[in-house]
Short mmCIF file of C-alpha atoms in Angstrom, two decimals:
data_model
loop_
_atom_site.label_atom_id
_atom_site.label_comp_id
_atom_site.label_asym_id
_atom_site.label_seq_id
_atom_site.Cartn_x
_atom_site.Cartn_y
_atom_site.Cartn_z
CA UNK U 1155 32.23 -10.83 8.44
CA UNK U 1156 32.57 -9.52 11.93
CA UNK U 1157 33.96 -12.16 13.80
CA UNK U 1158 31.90 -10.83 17.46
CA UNK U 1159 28.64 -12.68 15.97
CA UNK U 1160 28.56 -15.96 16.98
CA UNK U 1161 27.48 -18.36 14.55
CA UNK U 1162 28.16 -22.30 13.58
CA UNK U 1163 31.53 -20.54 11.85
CA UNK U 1164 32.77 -18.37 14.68
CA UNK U 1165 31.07 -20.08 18.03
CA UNK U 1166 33.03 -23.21 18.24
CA UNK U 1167 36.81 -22.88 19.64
CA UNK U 1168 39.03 -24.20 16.90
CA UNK U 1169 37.23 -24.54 13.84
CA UNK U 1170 40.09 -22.27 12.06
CA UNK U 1171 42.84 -25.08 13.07
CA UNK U 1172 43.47 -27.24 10.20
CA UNK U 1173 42.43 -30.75 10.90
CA UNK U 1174 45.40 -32.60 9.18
CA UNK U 1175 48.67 -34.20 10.40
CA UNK U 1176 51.99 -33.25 8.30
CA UNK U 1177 53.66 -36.68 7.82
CA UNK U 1178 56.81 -37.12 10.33
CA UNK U 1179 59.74 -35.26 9.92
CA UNK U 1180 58.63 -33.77 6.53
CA UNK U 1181 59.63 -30.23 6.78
CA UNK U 1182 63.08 -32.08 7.71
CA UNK U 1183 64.43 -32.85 4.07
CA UNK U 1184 62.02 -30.13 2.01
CA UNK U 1185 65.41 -27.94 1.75
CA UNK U 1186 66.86 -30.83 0.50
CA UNK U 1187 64.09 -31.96 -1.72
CA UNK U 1188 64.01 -28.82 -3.50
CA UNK U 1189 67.52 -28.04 -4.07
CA UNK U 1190 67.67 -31.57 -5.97
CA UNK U 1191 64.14 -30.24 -8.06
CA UNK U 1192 66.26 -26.86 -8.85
CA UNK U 1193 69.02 -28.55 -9.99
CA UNK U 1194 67.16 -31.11 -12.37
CA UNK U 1195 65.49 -28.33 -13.83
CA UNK U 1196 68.80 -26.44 -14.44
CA UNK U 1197 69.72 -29.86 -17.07
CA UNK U 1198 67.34 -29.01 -19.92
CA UNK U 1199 68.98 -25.27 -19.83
CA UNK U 1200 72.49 -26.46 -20.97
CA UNK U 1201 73.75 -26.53 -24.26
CA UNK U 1202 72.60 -29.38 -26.32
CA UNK U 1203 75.38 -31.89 -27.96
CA UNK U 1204 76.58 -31.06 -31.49
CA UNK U 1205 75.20 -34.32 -32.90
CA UNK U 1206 71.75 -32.97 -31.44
CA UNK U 1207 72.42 -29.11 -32.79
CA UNK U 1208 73.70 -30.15 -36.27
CA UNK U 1209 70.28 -32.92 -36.97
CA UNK U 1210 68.26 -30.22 -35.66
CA UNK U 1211 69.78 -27.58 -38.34
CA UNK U 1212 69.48 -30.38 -40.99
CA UNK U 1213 65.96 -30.66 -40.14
CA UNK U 1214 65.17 -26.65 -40.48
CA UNK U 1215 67.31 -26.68 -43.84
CA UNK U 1216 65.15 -29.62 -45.25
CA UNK U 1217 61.69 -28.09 -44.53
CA UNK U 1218 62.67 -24.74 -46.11
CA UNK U 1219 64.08 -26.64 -49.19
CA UNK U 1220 60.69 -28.23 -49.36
CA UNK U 1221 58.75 -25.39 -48.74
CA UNK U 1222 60.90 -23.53 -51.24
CA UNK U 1223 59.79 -26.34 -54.06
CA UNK U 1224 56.02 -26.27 -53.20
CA UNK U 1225 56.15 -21.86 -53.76
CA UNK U 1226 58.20 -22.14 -56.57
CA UNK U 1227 55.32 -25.01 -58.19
CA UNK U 1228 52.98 -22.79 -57.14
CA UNK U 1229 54.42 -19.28 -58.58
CA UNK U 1230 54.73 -21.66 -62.06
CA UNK U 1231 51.41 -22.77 -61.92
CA UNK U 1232 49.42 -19.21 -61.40
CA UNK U 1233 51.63 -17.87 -63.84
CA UNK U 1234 50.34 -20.26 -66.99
CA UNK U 1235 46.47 -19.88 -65.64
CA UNK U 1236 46.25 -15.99 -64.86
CA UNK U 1237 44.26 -14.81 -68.11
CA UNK U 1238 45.77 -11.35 -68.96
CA UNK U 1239 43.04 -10.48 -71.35
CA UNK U 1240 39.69 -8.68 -69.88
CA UNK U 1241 37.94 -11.62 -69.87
CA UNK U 1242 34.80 -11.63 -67.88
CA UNK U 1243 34.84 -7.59 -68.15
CA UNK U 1244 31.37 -7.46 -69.78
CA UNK U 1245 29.63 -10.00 -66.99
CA UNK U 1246 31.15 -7.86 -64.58
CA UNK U 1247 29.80 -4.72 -65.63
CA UNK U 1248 26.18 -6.89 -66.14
CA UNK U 1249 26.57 -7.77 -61.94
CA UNK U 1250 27.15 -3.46 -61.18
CA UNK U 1251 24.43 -2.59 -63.38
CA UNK U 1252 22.23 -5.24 -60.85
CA UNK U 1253 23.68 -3.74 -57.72
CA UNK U 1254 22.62 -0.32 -59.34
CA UNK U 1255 19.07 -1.27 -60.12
CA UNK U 1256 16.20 -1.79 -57.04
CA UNK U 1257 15.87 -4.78 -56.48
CA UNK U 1258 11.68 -4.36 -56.21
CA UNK U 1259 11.96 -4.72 -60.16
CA UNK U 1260 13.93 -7.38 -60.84
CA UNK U 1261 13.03 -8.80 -64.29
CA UNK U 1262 14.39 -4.94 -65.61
CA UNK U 1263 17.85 -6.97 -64.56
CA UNK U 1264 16.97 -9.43 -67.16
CA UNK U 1265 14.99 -7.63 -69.50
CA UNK U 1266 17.72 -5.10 -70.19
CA UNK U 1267 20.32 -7.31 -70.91
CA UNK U 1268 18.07 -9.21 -73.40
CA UNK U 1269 18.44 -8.24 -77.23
CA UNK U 1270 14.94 -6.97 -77.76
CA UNK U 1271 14.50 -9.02 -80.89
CA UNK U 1272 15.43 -12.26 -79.42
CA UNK U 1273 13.22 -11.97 -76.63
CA UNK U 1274 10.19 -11.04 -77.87
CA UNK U 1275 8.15 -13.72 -79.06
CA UNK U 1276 8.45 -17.24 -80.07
CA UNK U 1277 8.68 -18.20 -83.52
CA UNK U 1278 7.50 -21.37 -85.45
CA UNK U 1279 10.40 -22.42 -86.20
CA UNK U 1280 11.52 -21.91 -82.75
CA UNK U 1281 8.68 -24.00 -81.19
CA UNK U 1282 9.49 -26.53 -84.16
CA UNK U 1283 13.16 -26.65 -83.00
CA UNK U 1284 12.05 -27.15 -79.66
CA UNK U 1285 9.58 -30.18 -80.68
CA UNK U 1286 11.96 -31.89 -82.37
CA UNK U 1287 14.57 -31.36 -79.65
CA UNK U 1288 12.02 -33.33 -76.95
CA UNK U 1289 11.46 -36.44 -79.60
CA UNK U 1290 8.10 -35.56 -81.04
CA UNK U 1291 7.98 -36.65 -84.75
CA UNK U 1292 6.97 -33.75 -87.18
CA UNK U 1293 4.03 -36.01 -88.36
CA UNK U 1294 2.12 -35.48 -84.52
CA UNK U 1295 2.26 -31.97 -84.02
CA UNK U 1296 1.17 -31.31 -87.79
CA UNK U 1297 -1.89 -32.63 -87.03
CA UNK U 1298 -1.87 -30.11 -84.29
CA UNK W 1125 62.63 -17.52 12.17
CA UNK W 1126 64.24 -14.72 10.03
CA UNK W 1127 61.72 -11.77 8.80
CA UNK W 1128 61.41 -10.39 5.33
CA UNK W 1129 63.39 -7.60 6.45
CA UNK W 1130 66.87 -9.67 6.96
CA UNK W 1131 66.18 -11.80 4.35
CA UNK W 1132 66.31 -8.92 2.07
CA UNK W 1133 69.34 -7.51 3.39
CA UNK W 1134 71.01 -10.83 3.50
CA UNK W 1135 70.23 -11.01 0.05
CA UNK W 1136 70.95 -7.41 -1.27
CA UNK W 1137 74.50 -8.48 0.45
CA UNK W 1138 74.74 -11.26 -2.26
CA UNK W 1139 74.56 -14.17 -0.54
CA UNK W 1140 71.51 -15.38 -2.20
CA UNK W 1141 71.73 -19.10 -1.08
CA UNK W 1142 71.20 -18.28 2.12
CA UNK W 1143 68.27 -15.66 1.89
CA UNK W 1144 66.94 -18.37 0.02
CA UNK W 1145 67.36 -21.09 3.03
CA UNK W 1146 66.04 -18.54 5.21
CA UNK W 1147 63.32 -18.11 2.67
CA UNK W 1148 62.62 -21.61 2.78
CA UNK W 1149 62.62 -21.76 6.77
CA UNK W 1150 60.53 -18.90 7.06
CA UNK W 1151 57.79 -19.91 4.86
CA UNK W 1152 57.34 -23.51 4.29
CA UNK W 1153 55.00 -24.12 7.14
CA UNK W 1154 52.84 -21.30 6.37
CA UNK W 1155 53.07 -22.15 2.39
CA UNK W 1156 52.18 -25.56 3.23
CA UNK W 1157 48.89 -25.13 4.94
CA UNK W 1158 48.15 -22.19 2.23
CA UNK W 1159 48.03 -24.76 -0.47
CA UNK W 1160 46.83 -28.11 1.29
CA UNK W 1161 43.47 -26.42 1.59
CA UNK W 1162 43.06 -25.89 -1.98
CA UNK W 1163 44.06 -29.18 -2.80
CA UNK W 1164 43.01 -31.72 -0.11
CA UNK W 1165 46.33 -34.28 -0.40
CA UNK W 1166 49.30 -34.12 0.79
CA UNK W 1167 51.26 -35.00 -2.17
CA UNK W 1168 50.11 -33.04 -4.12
CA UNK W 1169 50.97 -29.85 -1.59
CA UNK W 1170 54.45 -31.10 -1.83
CA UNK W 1171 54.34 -31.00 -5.46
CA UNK W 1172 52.94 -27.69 -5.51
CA UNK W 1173 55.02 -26.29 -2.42
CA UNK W 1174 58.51 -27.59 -3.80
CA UNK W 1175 57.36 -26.17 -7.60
CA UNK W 1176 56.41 -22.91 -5.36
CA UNK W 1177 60.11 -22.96 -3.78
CA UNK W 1178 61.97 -23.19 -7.35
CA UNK W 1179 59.58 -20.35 -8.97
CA UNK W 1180 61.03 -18.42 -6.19
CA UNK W 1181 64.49 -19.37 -6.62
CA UNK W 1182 64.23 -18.29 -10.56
CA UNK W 1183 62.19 -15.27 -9.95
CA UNK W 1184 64.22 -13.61 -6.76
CA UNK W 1185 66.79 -11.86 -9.08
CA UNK W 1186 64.22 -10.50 -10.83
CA UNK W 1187 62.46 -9.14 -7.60
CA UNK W 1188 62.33 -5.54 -7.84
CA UNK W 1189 61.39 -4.71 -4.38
CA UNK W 1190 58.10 -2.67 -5.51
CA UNK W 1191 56.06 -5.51 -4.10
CA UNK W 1192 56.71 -6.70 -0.05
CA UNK W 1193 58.72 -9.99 -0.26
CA UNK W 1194 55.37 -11.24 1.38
CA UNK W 1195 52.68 -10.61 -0.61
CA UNK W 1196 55.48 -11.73 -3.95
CA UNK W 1197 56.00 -14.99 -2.44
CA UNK W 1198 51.86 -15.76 -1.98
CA UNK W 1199 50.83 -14.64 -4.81
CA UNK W 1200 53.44 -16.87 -6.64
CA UNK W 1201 52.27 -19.83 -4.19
CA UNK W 1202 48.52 -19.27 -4.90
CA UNK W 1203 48.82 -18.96 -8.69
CA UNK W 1204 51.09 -22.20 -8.87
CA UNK W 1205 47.41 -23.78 -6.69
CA UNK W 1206 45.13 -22.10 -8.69
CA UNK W 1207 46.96 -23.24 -12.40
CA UNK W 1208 47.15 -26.68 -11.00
CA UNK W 1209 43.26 -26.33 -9.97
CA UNK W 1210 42.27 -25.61 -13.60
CA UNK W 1211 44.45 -28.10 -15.14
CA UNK W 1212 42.75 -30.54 -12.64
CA UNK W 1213 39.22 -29.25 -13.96
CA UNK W 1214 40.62 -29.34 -17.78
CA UNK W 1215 41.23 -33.14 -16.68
CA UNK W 1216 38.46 -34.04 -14.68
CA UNK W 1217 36.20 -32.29 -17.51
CA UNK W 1218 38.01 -35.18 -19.77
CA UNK W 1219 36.63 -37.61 -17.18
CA UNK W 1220 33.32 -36.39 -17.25
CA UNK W 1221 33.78 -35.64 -13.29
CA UNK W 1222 33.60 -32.30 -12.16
CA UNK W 1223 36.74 -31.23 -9.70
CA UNK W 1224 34.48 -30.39 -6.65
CA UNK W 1225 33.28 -33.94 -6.58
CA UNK W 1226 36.89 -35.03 -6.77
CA UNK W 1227 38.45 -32.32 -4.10
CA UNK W 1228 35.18 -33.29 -1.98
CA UNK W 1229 35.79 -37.56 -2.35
CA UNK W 1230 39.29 -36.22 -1.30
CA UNK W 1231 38.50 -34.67 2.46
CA UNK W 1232 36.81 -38.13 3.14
CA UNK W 1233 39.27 -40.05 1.41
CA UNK W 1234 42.06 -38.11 3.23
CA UNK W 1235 44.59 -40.72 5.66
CA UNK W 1236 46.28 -37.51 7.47
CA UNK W 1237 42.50 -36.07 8.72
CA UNK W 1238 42.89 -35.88 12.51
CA UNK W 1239 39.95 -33.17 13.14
CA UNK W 1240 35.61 -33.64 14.22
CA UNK W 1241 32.89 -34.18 11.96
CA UNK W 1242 32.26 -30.08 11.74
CA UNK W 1243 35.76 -29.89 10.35
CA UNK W 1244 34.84 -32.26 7.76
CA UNK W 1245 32.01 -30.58 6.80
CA UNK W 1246 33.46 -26.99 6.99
CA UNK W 1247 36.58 -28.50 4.57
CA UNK W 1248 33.62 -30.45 2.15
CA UNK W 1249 31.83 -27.37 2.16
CA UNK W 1250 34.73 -25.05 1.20
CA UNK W 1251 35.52 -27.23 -1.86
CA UNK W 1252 32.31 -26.35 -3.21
CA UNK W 1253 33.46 -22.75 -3.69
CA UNK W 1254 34.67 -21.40 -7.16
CA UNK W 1255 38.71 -21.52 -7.01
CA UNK W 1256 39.18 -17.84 -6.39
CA UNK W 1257 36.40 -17.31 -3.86
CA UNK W 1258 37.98 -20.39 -2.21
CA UNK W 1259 41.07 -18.20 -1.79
CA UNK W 1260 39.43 -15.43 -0.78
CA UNK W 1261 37.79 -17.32 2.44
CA UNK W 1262 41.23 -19.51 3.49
CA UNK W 1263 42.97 -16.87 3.70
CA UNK W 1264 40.50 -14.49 5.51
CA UNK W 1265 38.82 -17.18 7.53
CA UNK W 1266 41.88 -19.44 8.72
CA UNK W 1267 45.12 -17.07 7.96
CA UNK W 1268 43.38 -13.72 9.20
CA UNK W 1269 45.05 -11.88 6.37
CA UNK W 1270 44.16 -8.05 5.81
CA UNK W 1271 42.02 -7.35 2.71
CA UNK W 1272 44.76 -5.25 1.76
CA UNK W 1273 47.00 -7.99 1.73
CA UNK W 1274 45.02 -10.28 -0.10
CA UNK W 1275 44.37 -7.86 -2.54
CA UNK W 1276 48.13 -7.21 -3.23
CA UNK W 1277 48.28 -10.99 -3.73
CA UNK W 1278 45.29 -11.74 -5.79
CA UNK W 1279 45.14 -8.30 -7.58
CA UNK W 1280 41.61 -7.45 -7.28
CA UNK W 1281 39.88 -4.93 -4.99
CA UNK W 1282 39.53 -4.65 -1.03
CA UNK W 1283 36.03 -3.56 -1.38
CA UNK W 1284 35.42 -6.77 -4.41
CA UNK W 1285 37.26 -9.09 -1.75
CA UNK W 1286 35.02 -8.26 1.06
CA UNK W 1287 31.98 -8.68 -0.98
CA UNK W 1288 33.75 -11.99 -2.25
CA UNK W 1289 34.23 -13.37 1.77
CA UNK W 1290 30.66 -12.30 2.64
CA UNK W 1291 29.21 -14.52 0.00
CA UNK W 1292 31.85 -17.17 0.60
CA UNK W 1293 31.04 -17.34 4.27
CA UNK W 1294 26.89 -17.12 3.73
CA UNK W 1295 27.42 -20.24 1.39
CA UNK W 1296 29.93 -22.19 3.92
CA UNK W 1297 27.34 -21.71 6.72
CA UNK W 1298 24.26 -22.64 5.11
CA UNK W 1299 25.74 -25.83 3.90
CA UNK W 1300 26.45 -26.01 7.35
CA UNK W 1301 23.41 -25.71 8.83
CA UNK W 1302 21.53 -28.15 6.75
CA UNK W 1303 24.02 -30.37 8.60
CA UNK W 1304 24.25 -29.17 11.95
#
């Protein structure tokens, strides 16, 4: 911004001075003021007490002992639940045979994995089964 | 007053207490009125310019030279403003009160104000500008730094701080001139 055209920013003498007083004599003890800063910082860096060092290693050495129990619980526990037959091979291979077939046809999912005998038709001793199974007495639907 | 040229040789000589002092001397003033318009209060410009100070004290052995001692010290002094800026508008967001409304309470608010109601306005007005475009007008508008400077210190562009002061300034004065 070309400082030649005058506008509200650049017409009036001494807008660019900052309009605030600096408290008395504060520059004065600033050197000081910082040199104290610097050296409280410089406390923290030193090296801590032995009391302080030696909790602080018994603290480490406790949470590894604990974390050390919890994997070794762990390692115990997969190793009595992992099944090392080839169980659930067979459902497996049922899921890649649906990946394999369009999904546009979905009952051939279901139909193929049927035994064609079974699913068929409905037997009378399957719809029987089924009557007695909901609580209808054999007397009601024999006079069906 | 001791330039950056003899406080780098003082220095390089190995007396680094008193290139530091001389630091210190050279510097506060200007470092000073760098921050207290970001932040509207003088305490916390102390805070910031003694926290400035001690960064540099740390830093200076590992000060390569590649940058001028200059444009090192002010960008060290404007990211120390601008952290403290965001941790204000982390805080304020806490509060539910944004940190313009807070910086803008502040010019009103501030005992040490000595200046005309235009001032006031200019200062309310700047506090309304996003933190880095903030930076970008102080420095061009009341320091008269080169953009070449300024973008050695805030590490963008000549050409993106230009663009960044034009749109700065076109904001300041139209909030001026609903006033005025």
């Amino acid at each position: 911004m070309s400082k030649d055209e005058k506008d509200i920013l650049t017409g009036l003498e001494g807008l660019e001075k900052m309009p605030y007083r600096i408290p008395e004599g504060y520059f004065d003890g600033l050197e000081a003021r910082i040199h104290a800063r610097i050296a409280e910082k410089d406390v923290p860096a030193r090296r801590r007490p032995l009391r302080d060092r030696l909790f602080r290693r018994t603290a480490y050495l406790s949470a590894a002992a604990v974390l050390g129990i919890i994997a070794a619980g762990g390692l115990l526990m997969l190793r009595n639940t992992v099944q090392t037959d080839d169980y659930g091979a067979e459902r497996y291979a049922m899921y890649q045979d649906v990946d394999i077939i369009p999904v546009t046809v979905p009952e051939s999912v279901w139909l193929s994995s049927y035994d064609e005998e079974a699913s068929d038709t409905l037997s009378t001793e399957d719809i029987i089964n089924y009557l007695v199974y909901i609580g209808i007495e054999p007397e009601e639907f024999d006079n069906e | 007053m001791t330039d950056d040229r003899e406080i780098m040789s003082i220095y390089r000589s190995g007396d680094r207490d008193r290139a530091f002092r001389a630091i210190i001397e050279s510097y506060r003033e200007r470092l000073y009125w760098h921050i207290r318009r970001f932040t509207c209060s003088h305490e916390d410009t102390d805070d910031l310019l003694q926290e400035t100070f001690v960064k540099i004290w740390t830093g200076l052995p590992d000060f390569r030279e590649d940058a001028r001692l200059f444009t090192w010290i002010y960008r060290i002094a404007t990211n120390e403003t601008l952290n403290f800026l965001r941790r204000k508008k982390t805080h304020g967001m806490a509060n539910a009160e944004p940190l313009e409304n807070i910086l803008y309470r502040k010019v009103d608010d501030d005992p040490y104000f000595n200046g005309n109601q235009l001032q006031r306005e200019l200062h309310k007005a700047i506090q309304k500008l996003p933190p880095r475009q903030k930076a970008v007008f102080n420095m061009r508008y009341f320091e008269e730094m080169p953009y070449n400077d300024m973008a050695e210190i805030l590490g963008v562009s000549a050409g993106a701080l230009k663009a960044s002061y034009h749109h700065a300034y076109s904001r300041i004065k139209e909030e001026l001139q609903k006033i005025f």
